[in-house]
């Protein structure tokens, strides 16, 4: 997996104080229903077993193996003060208006 952190998102994420073994979790949770759908979350969390750690622009990013199955190989994270974080790939926009919360 390759994660691009756009300059605006990097500036915001660098304001966060990360504790030891913490990072920004990019999470994709598959929702079983009549249609194929996933929910997306962005949160400060501790590294867990099964997580991959990606360090981009000195920002620790955590993505579980399960979440990676629901995301494309190349994803991008951007930030707009009016709309929050935006998680995208070349193939689709996963979600706008993501809020960064502490787990």
MMTF fields as JSON, N, C-alpha, C and O atoms, coordinates in Angstrom:
{
  "mmtfVersion": "1.0.0",
  "mmtfProducer": "UNKNOWN",
  "numBonds": 411,
  "numAtoms": 412,
  "numGroups": 103,
  "numChains": 1,
  "numModels": 1,
  "chainsPerModel": [1],
  "groupsPerChain": [103],
  "chainIdList": ["A"],
  "bondAtomList": [4, 2, 8, 6, 12, 10, 16, 14, 20, 18, 24, 22, 28, 26, 32, 30, 36, 34, 40, 38, 44, 42, 48, 46, 52, 50, 56, 54, 60, 58, 64, 62, 68, 66, 72, 70, 76, 74, 80, 78, 84, 82, 88, 86, 92, 90, 96, 94, 100, 98, 104, 102, 108, 106, 112, 110, 116, 114, 120, 118, 124, 122, 128, 126, 132, 130, 136, 134, 140, 138, 144, 142, 148, 146, 152, 150, 156, 154, 160, 158, 164, 162, 168, 166, 172, 170, 176, 174, 180, 178, 184, 182, 188, 186, 192, 190, 196, 194, 200, 198, 204, 202, 208, 206, 212, 210, 216, 214, 220, 218, 224, 222, 228, 226, 232, 230, 236, 234, 240, 238, 244, 242, 248, 246, 252, 250, 256, 254, 260, 258, 264, 262, 268, 266, 272, 270, 276, 274, 280, 278, 284, 282, 288, 286, 292, 290, 296, 294, 300, 298, 304, 302, 308, 306, 312, 310, 316, 314, 320, 318, 324, 322, 328, 326, 332, 330, 336, 334, 340, 338, 344, 342, 348, 346, 352, 350, 356, 354, 360, 358, 364, 362, 368, 366, 372, 370, 376, 374, 380, 378, 384, 382, 388, 386, 392, 390, 396, 394, 400, 398, 404, 402, 408, 406],
  "bondOrderList": [1, 1, 1, 1, 1, 1, 1, 1, 1, 1, 1, 1, 1, 1, 1, 1, 1, 1, 1, 1, 1, 1, 1, 1, 1, 1, 1, 1, 1, 1, 1, 1, 1, 1, 1, 1, 1, 1, 1, 1, 1, 1, 1, 1, 1, 1, 1, 1, 1, 1, 1, 1, 1, 1, 1, 1, 1, 1, 1, 1, 1, 1, 1, 1, 1, 1, 1, 1, 1, 1, 1, 1, 1, 1, 1, 1, 1, 1, 1, 1, 1, 1, 1, 1, 1, 1, 1, 1, 1, 1, 1, 1, 1, 1, 1, 1, 1, 1, 1, 1, 1, 1],
  "groupList": [{"groupName": "UNK", "atomNameList": ["N", "CA", "C", "O"], "elementList": ["N", "C", "C", "O"], "formalChargeList": [0, 0, 0, 0], "bondAtomList": [1, 0, 2, 1, 3, 2], "bondOrderList": [1, 1, 2], "singleLetterCode": "X", "chemCompType": "L-PEPTIDE LINKING"}],
  "groupTypeList": [0, 0, 0, 0, 0, 0, 0, 0, 0, 0, 0, 0, 0, 0, 0, 0, 0, 0, 0, 0, 0, 0, 0, 0, 0, 0, 0, 0, 0, 0, 0, 0, 0, 0, 0, 0, 0, 0, 0, 0, 0, 0, 0, 0, 0, 0, 0, 0, 0, 0, 0, 0, 0, 0, 0, 0, 0, 0, 0, 0, 0, 0, 0, 0, 0, 0, 0, 0, 0, 0, 0, 0, 0, 0, 0, 0, 0, 0, 0, 0, 0, 0, 0, 0, 0, 0, 0, 0, 0, 0, 0, 0, 0, 0, 0, 0, 0, 0, 0, 0, 0, 0, 0],
  "groupIdList": [1, 2, 3, 4, 5, 6, 7, 8, 9, 10, 11, 12, 13, 14, 15, 16, 17, 18, 19, 20, 21, 22, 23, 24, 25, 26, 27, 28, 29, 30, 31, 32, 33, 34, 35, 36, 37, 38, 39, 40, 41, 42, 43, 44, 45, 46, 47, 48, 49, 50, 51, 52, 53, 54, 55, 56, 57, 58, 59, 60, 61, 62, 63, 64, 65, 66, 67, 68, 69, 70, 71, 72, 73, 74, 75, 76, 77, 78, 79, 80, 81, 82, 83, 84, 85, 86, 87, 88, 89, 90, 91, 92, 93, 94, 95, 96, 97, 98, 99, 100, 101, 102, 103],
  "secStructList": [7, 3, 3, 3, 3, 7, 2, 2, 2, 2, 2, 2, 2, 6, 6, 1, 7, 7, 7, 6, 6, 3, 3, 3, 3, 3, 3, 3, 3, 3, 3, 3, 1, 1, 1, 3, 3, 3, 3, 3, 3, 3, 3, 3, 3, 3, 7, 7, 6, 6, 3, 3, 3, 3, 3, 3, 6, 6, 3, 3, 3, 3, 3, 3, 2, 2, 2, 2, 2, 2, 1, 7, 1, 3, 3, 3, 3, 3, 3, 3, 6, 6, 6, 3, 3, 3, 3, 3, 3, 1, 1, 7, 3, 3, 3, 3, 3, 3, 7, 3, 3, 3, 7],
  "xCoordList": [0.843, 0.0, 0.879, 1.926, 0.438, 1.145, 0.17, -0.937, 0.58, -0.282, 0.357, 1.498, -0.383, 0.062, -0.659, -1.884, 0.099, -0.484, -0.248, 0.891, -1.334, -1.241, -0.732, -0.884, -0.132, 0.467, -0.489, -0.075, -1.734, -2.676, -2.947, -3.027, -3.089, -3.311, -2.06, -2.154, -0.893, 0.357, 0.514, 0.914, 0.203, 0.315, -0.586, -0.175, -1.807, -2.745, -2.286, -2.32, -1.857, -1.471, -0.176, 0.06, 0.661, 1.901, 1.632, 2.519, 0.453, 0.088, -0.237, -0.253, -0.495, -0.89, 0.335, 1.381, 0.2, 1.27, 0.949, -0.049, 1.805, 1.606, 2.392, 3.563, 1.747, 2.424, 3.18, 3.058, 3.945, 4.694, 3.739, 2.706, 4.085, 3.282, 1.928, 1.017, 1.777, 0.534, 0.733, 1.847, -0.376, -0.364, -1.782, -2.729, -1.92, -3.233, -3.74, -3.162, -4.813, -5.398, -6.343, -7.291, -6.063, -6.968, -7.727, -7.156, -9.022, -9.814, -10.95, -11.668, -11.09, -12.193, -12.898, -12.309, -14.162, -14.931, -16.012, -16.89, -15.942, -16.932, -18.265, -18.337, -19.329, -20.683, -21.438, -21.673, -21.81, -22.578, -24.029, -24.711, -24.495, -25.894, -26.303, -25.624, -27.398, -27.863, -26.877, -26.812, -26.12, -25.133, -23.742, -23.599, -22.745, -21.369, -21.011, -21.012, -20.709, -20.405, -19.404, -19.313, -18.667, -17.729, -17.885, -18.288, -17.558, -17.478, -15.999, -15.177, -15.666, -14.273, -14.105, -14.942, -12.994, -12.721, -11.256, -10.407, -10.984, -9.637, -9.486, -10.181, -8.575, -8.439, -7.017, -6.251, -6.683, -5.391, -5.542, -6.416, -4.676, -4.832, -3.46, -2.468, -3.417, -2.187, -2.026, -3.011, -0.788, -0.506, -0.939, -0.642, -1.647, -2.143, -1.545, -1.0, -1.653, -1.209, -2.029, -3.247, -1.382, -2.083, -2.093, -2.606, -1.525, -1.429, -0.116, 0.906, -0.159, 1.066, 1.281, 0.33, 2.526, 2.881, 3.536, 4.51, 2.983, 3.541, 3.935, 3.119, 5.148, 5.578, 5.706, 6.574, 4.813, 4.767, 4.872, 4.088, 5.834, 6.045, 6.243, 5.794, 6.914, 7.143, 5.858, 5.84, 4.804, 3.518, 3.305, 3.314, 3.112, 2.865, 1.414, 0.469, 1.266, -0.062, -0.229, 0.656, -1.363, -1.655, -2.799, -3.839, -2.611, -3.676, -3.662, -2.657, -4.783, -4.853, -4.893, -5.245, -4.527, -4.597, -6.038, -6.269, -7.002, -8.419, -8.831, -9.522, -8.411, -8.731, -8.083, -8.676, -6.856, -6.162, -6.91, -6.814, -7.653, -8.44, -9.578, -10.031, -10.039, -11.157, -10.71, -11.544, -9.4, -8.866, -8.023, -7.51, -7.888, -7.013, -5.558, -5.265, -4.659, -3.225, -2.618, -1.658, -3.16, -2.686, -3.835, -4.865, -3.654, -4.686, -4.074, -2.855, -4.947, -4.51, -5.345, -6.553, -4.699, -5.382, -5.145, -4.002, -6.23, -6.14, -6.937, -7.649, -6.815, -7.539, -8.006, -7.287, -9.221, -9.799, -10.455, -11.28, -10.122, -10.676, -12.207, -12.791, -12.852, -14.323, -14.931, -16.078, -14.157, -14.726, -14.024, -14.407, -13.019, -12.318, -11.386, -10.977, -11.064, -10.163, -10.931, -12.128, -10.221, -10.811, -9.905, -8.705, -10.491, -9.771, -10.19, -11.371, -9.206, -9.516, -8.498, -7.461, -8.833, -7.888, -8.153, -9.075, -7.369, -7.625, -8.96, -9.594, -9.384, -10.61, -11.873, -12.945, -11.758, -12.963, -12.635, -11.514, -13.656, -13.583, -14.243, -15.431, -13.464, -14.003, -14.922, -16.051, -14.407, -15.226, -14.659, -13.448, -15.584, -15.277, -15.618, -16.231, -15.223, -15.638, -15.235, -15.97, -14.076, -13.568, -13.024, -12.343, -13.324, -12.813, -11.756, -11.927, -10.682, -9.639, -9.998, -10.097, -10.189, -10.545, -9.561, -8.868, -9.493, -8.628, -9.451, -10.574, -8.874, -9.586, -9.785, -10.362],
  "yCoordList": [-1.185, 0.0, 1.237, 1.275, 2.247, 3.52, 4.611, 4.71, 5.425, 6.486, 7.836, 8.089, 8.691, 10.063, 10.976, 10.935, 11.787, 12.78, 14.134, 14.584, 14.781, 16.087, 17.128, 16.937, 18.224, 19.219, 19.754, 19.917, 20.026, 20.562, 19.536, 19.895, 18.265, 17.209, 17.012, 16.842, 17.035, 16.877, 17.982, 17.711, 19.21, 20.329, 20.123, 20.39, 19.652, 19.407, 18.242, 18.332, 17.152, 15.957, 16.153, 15.46, 17.084, 17.367, 18.185, 18.305, 18.737, 19.483, 18.542, 18.963, 17.281, 16.301, 15.784, 15.549, 15.608, 15.002, 13.516, 13.134, 12.692, 11.254, 10.641, 10.961, 9.763, 9.034, 7.864, 7.601, 7.182, 6.023, 4.967, 4.675, 4.409, 3.38, 3.896, 3.099, 5.198, 5.771, 6.27, 6.56, 6.357, 6.916, 7.236, 7.063, 7.699, 8.012, 6.748, 6.296, 6.194, 4.985, 5.366, 6.128, 4.821, 4.924, 3.611, 2.548, 3.699, 2.486, 2.384, 3.35, 1.208, 0.897, -0.313, -1.388, -0.139, -1.209, -1.649, -0.867, -2.912, -3.446, -3.573, -4.115, -3.069, -3.148, -4.191, -3.995, -5.274, -6.301, -5.883, -5.725, -5.706, -5.321, -5.761, -6.577, -5.229, -5.569, -5.107, -5.687, -4.076, -3.572, -3.699, -3.896, -3.586, -3.611, -2.194, -1.278, -2.019, -0.684, -0.783, -1.809, 0.28, 0.368, 1.727, 2.705, 1.764, 3.02, 3.329, 2.421, 4.614, 5.033, 5.936, 6.793, 5.721, 6.485, 6.898, 6.256, 7.976, 8.498, 8.801, 9.664, 8.087, 8.303, 8.07, 7.327, 8.712, 8.506, 7.263, 7.196, 6.279, 4.992, 4.373, 4.804, 3.369, 2.624, 1.542, 0.998, 1.24, 0.173, -1.153, -1.451, -1.944, -3.245, -4.343, -4.076, -5.565, -6.701, -6.731, -6.558, -6.944, -6.958, -5.612, -5.495, -4.586, -3.265, -3.145, -3.698, -2.421, -2.003, -0.54, 0.241, -0.17, 1.212, 1.821, 1.29, 2.941, 3.711, 5.069, 5.717, 5.507, 6.832, 7.7, 7.486, 8.688, 9.581, 11.009, 11.422, 11.759, 13.143, 13.193, 14.134, 12.183, 12.049, 11.834, 12.047, 11.423, 11.164, 9.652, 9.004, 9.076, 7.639, 7.326, 7.847, 6.463, 6.068, 4.566, 3.781, 4.173, 2.776, 2.302, 2.956, 1.171, 0.592, -0.911, -1.581, -1.431, -2.868, -3.637, -3.089, -4.908, -5.773, -5.821, -5.81, -5.874, -5.915, -4.652, -4.73, -3.5, -2.242, -2.183, -1.666, -2.715, -2.693, -3.49, -3.184, -4.51, -5.298, -4.477, -4.777, -3.446, -2.613, -1.331, -0.565, -1.092, 0.132, -0.223, -1.337, 0.729, 0.525, 0.607, 1.067, 0.165, 0.12, 1.508, 1.668, 2.508, 3.891, 4.739, 4.888, 5.297, 6.166, 7.517, 7.667, 8.491, 9.854, 10.465, 10.238, 11.235, 11.922, 13.416, 13.864, 14.187, 15.636, 16.283, 15.601, 17.606, 18.336, 19.678, 20.362, 20.036, 21.339, 21.817, 21.09, 23.013, 23.47, 23.448, 23.208, 23.692, 23.717, 22.319, 22.103, 21.37, 20.046, 18.899, 17.746, 19.168, 18.113, 17.338, 17.824, 16.136, 15.285, 14.582, 14.321, 14.281, 13.58, 12.41, 12.581, 11.22, 10.002, 9.573, 9.344, 9.465, 9.145, 8.162, 7.88, 7.659, 6.928, 7.432, 8.22, 6.995, 7.397, 6.841, 7.411, 5.724, 5.063, 5.604, 5.567, 6.111, 6.583, 7.532, 7.575, 8.289, 9.088, 8.259, 7.95, 7.899, 7.069, 7.872, 7.472, 9.021, 9.825, 11.236, 11.445, 12.191, 13.58, 13.765, 12.893, 14.892, 15.317, 14.321, 14.123, 13.705, 12.85, 13.734, 14.725, 13.374, 14.079, 13.204, 11.989, 13.799, 13.074, 13.049, 14.093, 11.85, 11.685, 10.764, 9.997, 10.833, 9.918, 8.694, 8.808, 7.52, 6.252, 6.042, 5.033],
  "zCoordList": [0.0, 0.0, 0.0, 0.647, -0.736, -0.799, -0.362, -0.893, 0.601, 1.127, 0.844, 1.231, 0.17, -0.068, 0.92, 1.035, 1.621, 2.528, 1.886, 1.76, 1.48, 0.823, 1.829, 3.036, 1.349, 2.247, 3.326, 4.474, 2.989, 3.984, 5.085, 6.26, 4.712, 5.702, 6.553, 7.768, 5.919, 6.661, 7.708, 8.841, 7.337, 8.276, 9.488, 10.617, 9.265, 10.37, 11.238, 12.466, 10.612, 11.359, 12.138, 13.128, 11.705, 12.434, 13.702, 14.547, 13.848, 15.056, 16.217, 17.374, 15.91, 16.919, 17.657, 17.052, 18.973, 19.763, 19.89, 20.5, 19.311, 19.329, 20.481, 20.681, 21.233, 22.297, 21.674, 20.478, 22.477, 21.99, 21.433, 22.037, 20.301, 19.612, 19.125, 18.902, 18.958, 18.439, 17.013, 16.576, 16.316, 14.975, 14.549, 15.317, 13.328, 12.769, 12.07, 11.082, 12.592, 12.017, 10.877, 11.064, 9.697, 8.56, 8.554, 8.311, 8.826, 9.036, 8.025, 7.767, 7.471, 6.572, 7.157, 7.27, 7.53, 8.149, 7.176, 6.814, 6.753, 5.828, 6.544, 7.647, 5.908, 6.441, 5.618, 4.425, 6.244, 5.535, 5.434, 6.447, 4.226, 4.011, 2.618, 1.995, 2.134, 0.788, -0.277, -1.361, 0.026, -0.93, -0.314, 0.893, -1.142, -0.651, -0.233, -1.056, 1.035, 1.535, 2.679, 3.353, 2.887, 4.001, 4.664, 4.034, 5.942, 6.681, 6.859, 6.986, 6.868, 6.971, 8.187, 8.468, 8.904, 10.116, 10.121, 9.503, 10.826, 10.993, 12.477, 13.014, 13.14, 14.574, 15.047, 14.432, 16.14, 16.774, 17.642, 18.507, 17.399, 18.06, 18.284, 17.695, 19.132, 19.378, 18.314, 17.816, 17.975, 17.012, 17.618, 18.775, 16.818, 17.26, 16.389, 15.318, 16.859, 16.059, 14.771, 14.805, 13.667, 12.38, 11.678, 10.565, 12.325, 11.701, 10.939, 11.345, 9.838, 9.176, 9.52, 9.553, 9.776, 10.082, 8.848, 8.315, 8.408, 7.301, 7.869, 8.526, 7.635, 8.085, 6.838, 5.992, 6.752, 5.595, 6.112, 6.966, 5.601, 6.055, 7.579, 8.234, 8.136, 9.588, 10.38, 11.592, 9.727, 10.386, 10.419, 9.372, 11.623, 11.705, 11.317, 11.909, 10.311, 9.837, 10.051, 9.71, 10.617, 10.902, 10.015, 9.936, 9.349, 8.531, 8.787, 8.55, 9.27, 9.53, 8.214, 7.169, 8.283, 7.09, 6.575, 5.366, 7.491, 7.114, 6.359, 5.343, 6.852, 6.166, 4.79, 3.843, 4.673, 3.395, 2.334, 1.145, 2.756, 1.812, 1.198, 0.093, 1.909, 1.444, 0.75, 0.267, 0.698, 0.101, -1.124, -1.233, -2.036, -3.188, -2.743, -1.639, -3.592, -3.251, -3.075, -2.321, -3.757, -3.667, -3.126, -3.783, -1.922, -1.357, -1.027, -0.943, -0.845, -0.597, 0.52, 0.599, 1.376, 2.468, 2.313, 2.221, 2.286, 2.135, 3.26, 3.996, 3.389, 4.432, 3.894, 3.165, 4.269, 3.963, 5.259, 5.813, 5.767, 7.037, 7.079, 8.136, 5.958, 5.924, 5.814, 6.206, 5.28, 5.01, 5.725, 5.531, 6.536, 7.245, 6.326, 5.271, 6.747, 5.971, 4.859, 4.981, 3.772, 2.63, 2.28, 2.064, 2.225, 1.881, 0.484, 0.224, -0.421, -1.819, -2.386, -1.785, -3.554, -4.407, -5.819, -6.029, -6.775, -8.163, -8.644, -9.532, -8.054, -8.478, -7.826, -8.43, -6.589, -5.899, -4.747, -4.242, -4.355, -3.138, -2.052, -2.132, -1.03, 0.033, 0.95, 1.233, 1.408, 2.314, 2.46, 2.545, 2.486, 2.838, 4.304, 4.92, 4.86, 6.192, 7.285, 8.252, 7.126, 8.204, 9.31, 9.05, 10.521, 11.696, 12.351, 12.442, 12.799, 13.505, 14.987, 15.633, 15.512, 16.926, 17.591, 16.923, 18.897, 19.651, 20.021, 20.512, 19.775, 20.046, 21.53, 21.939]
}
